[in-house]
PDB file of C-alpha atoms in Angstrom:
ATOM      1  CA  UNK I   1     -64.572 -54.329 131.643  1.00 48.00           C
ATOM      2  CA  UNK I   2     -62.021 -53.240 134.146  1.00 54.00           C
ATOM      3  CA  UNK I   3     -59.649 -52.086 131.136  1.00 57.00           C
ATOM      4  CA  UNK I   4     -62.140 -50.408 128.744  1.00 55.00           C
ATOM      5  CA  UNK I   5     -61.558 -46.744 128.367  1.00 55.00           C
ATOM      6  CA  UNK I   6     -63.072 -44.253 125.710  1.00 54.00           C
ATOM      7  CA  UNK I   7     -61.225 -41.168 124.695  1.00 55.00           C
ATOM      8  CA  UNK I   8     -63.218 -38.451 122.520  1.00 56.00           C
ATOM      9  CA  UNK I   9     -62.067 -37.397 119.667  1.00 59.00           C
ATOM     10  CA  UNK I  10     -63.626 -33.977 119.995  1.00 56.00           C
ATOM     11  CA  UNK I  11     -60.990 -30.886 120.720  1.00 59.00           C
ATOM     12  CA  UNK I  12     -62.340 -30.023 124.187  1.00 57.00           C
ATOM     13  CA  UNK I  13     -62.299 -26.615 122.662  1.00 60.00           C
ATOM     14  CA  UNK I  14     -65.400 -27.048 120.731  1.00 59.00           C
ATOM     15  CA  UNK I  15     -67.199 -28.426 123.633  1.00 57.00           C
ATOM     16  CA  UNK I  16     -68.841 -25.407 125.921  1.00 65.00           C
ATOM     17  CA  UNK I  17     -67.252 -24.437 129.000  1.00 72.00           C
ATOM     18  CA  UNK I  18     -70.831 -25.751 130.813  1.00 75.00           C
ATOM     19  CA  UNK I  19     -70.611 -29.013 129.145  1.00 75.00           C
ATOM     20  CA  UNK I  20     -67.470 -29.484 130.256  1.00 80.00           C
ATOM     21  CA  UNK I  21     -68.373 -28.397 133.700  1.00 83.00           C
ATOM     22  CA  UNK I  22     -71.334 -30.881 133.420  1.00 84.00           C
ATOM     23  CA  UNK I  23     -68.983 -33.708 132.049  1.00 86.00           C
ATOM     24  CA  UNK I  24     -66.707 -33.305 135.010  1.00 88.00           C
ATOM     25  CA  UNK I  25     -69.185 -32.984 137.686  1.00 88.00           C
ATOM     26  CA  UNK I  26     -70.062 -36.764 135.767  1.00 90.00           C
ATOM     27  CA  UNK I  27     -67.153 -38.288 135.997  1.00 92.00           C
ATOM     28  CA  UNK I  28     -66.686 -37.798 139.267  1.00 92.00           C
ATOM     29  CA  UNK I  29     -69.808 -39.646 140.027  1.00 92.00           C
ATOM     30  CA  UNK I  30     -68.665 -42.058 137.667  1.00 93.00           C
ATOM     31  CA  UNK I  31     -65.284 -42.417 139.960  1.00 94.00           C
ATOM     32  CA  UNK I  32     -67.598 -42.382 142.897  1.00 93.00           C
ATOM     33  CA  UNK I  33     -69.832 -45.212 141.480  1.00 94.00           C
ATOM     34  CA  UNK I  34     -67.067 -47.545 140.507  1.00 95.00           C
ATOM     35  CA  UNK I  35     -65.622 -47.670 144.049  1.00 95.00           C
ATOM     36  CA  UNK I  36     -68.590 -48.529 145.615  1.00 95.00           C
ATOM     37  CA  UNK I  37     -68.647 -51.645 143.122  1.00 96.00           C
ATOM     38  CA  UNK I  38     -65.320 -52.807 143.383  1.00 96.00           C
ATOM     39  CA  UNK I  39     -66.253 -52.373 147.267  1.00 96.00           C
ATOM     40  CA  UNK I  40     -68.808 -54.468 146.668  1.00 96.00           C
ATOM     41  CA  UNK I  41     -71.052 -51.952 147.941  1.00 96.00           C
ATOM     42  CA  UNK I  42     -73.740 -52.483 144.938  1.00 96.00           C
ATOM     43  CA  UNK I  43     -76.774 -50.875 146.663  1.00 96.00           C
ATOM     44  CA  UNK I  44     -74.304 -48.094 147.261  1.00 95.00           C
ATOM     45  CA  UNK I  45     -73.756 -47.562 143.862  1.00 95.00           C
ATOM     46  CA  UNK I  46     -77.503 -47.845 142.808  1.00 95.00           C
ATOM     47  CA  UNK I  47     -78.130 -45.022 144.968  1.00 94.00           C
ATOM     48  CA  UNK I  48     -75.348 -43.077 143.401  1.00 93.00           C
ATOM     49  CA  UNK I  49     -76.004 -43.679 140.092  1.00 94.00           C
ATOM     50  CA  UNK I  50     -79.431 -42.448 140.652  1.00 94.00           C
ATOM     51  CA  UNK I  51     -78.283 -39.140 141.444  1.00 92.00           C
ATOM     52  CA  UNK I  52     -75.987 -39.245 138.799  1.00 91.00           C
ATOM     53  CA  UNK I  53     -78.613 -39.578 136.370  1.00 91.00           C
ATOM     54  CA  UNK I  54     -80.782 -36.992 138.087  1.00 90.00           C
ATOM     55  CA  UNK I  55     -77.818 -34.488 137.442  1.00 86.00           C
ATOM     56  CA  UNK I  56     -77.376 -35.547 134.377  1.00 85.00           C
ATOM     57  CA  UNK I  57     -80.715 -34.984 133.068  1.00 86.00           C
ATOM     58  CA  UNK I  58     -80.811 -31.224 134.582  1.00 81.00           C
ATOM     59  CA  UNK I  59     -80.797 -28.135 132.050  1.00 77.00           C
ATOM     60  CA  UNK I  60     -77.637 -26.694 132.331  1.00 66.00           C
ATOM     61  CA  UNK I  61     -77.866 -23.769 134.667  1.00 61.00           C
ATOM     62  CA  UNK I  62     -76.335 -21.338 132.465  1.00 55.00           C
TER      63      UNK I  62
END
């Protein structure tokens, strides 16, 4: 799993500028949540994957 990336095919152009704001934001915890499980650190990343979701599932606040 350690070489499986996915690339959109959508232009970022037709995304919206808070969707992209949003997908950031989630990659980040996505970054976040992969180096606490390479660390080993799997409670870690439970903990940060639940806020990830959390922030996912928020209405955008624009």
């Amino acid at each position: 799993m350690q070489n499986l990336r996915l690339y959109s095919t959508i232009s970022k152009s037709l995304i919206p500028e808070t969707h992209t704001k949003k997908l950031a934001v989630l990659i980040e915890w996505c970054k976040i949540i992969h180096g606490c499980i390479e660390a080993g650190q799997i409670e870690d990343a439970k903990i940060f994957l639940e806020q990830a979701i959390q922030e996912a599932e928020m209405p955008s606040r624009e």
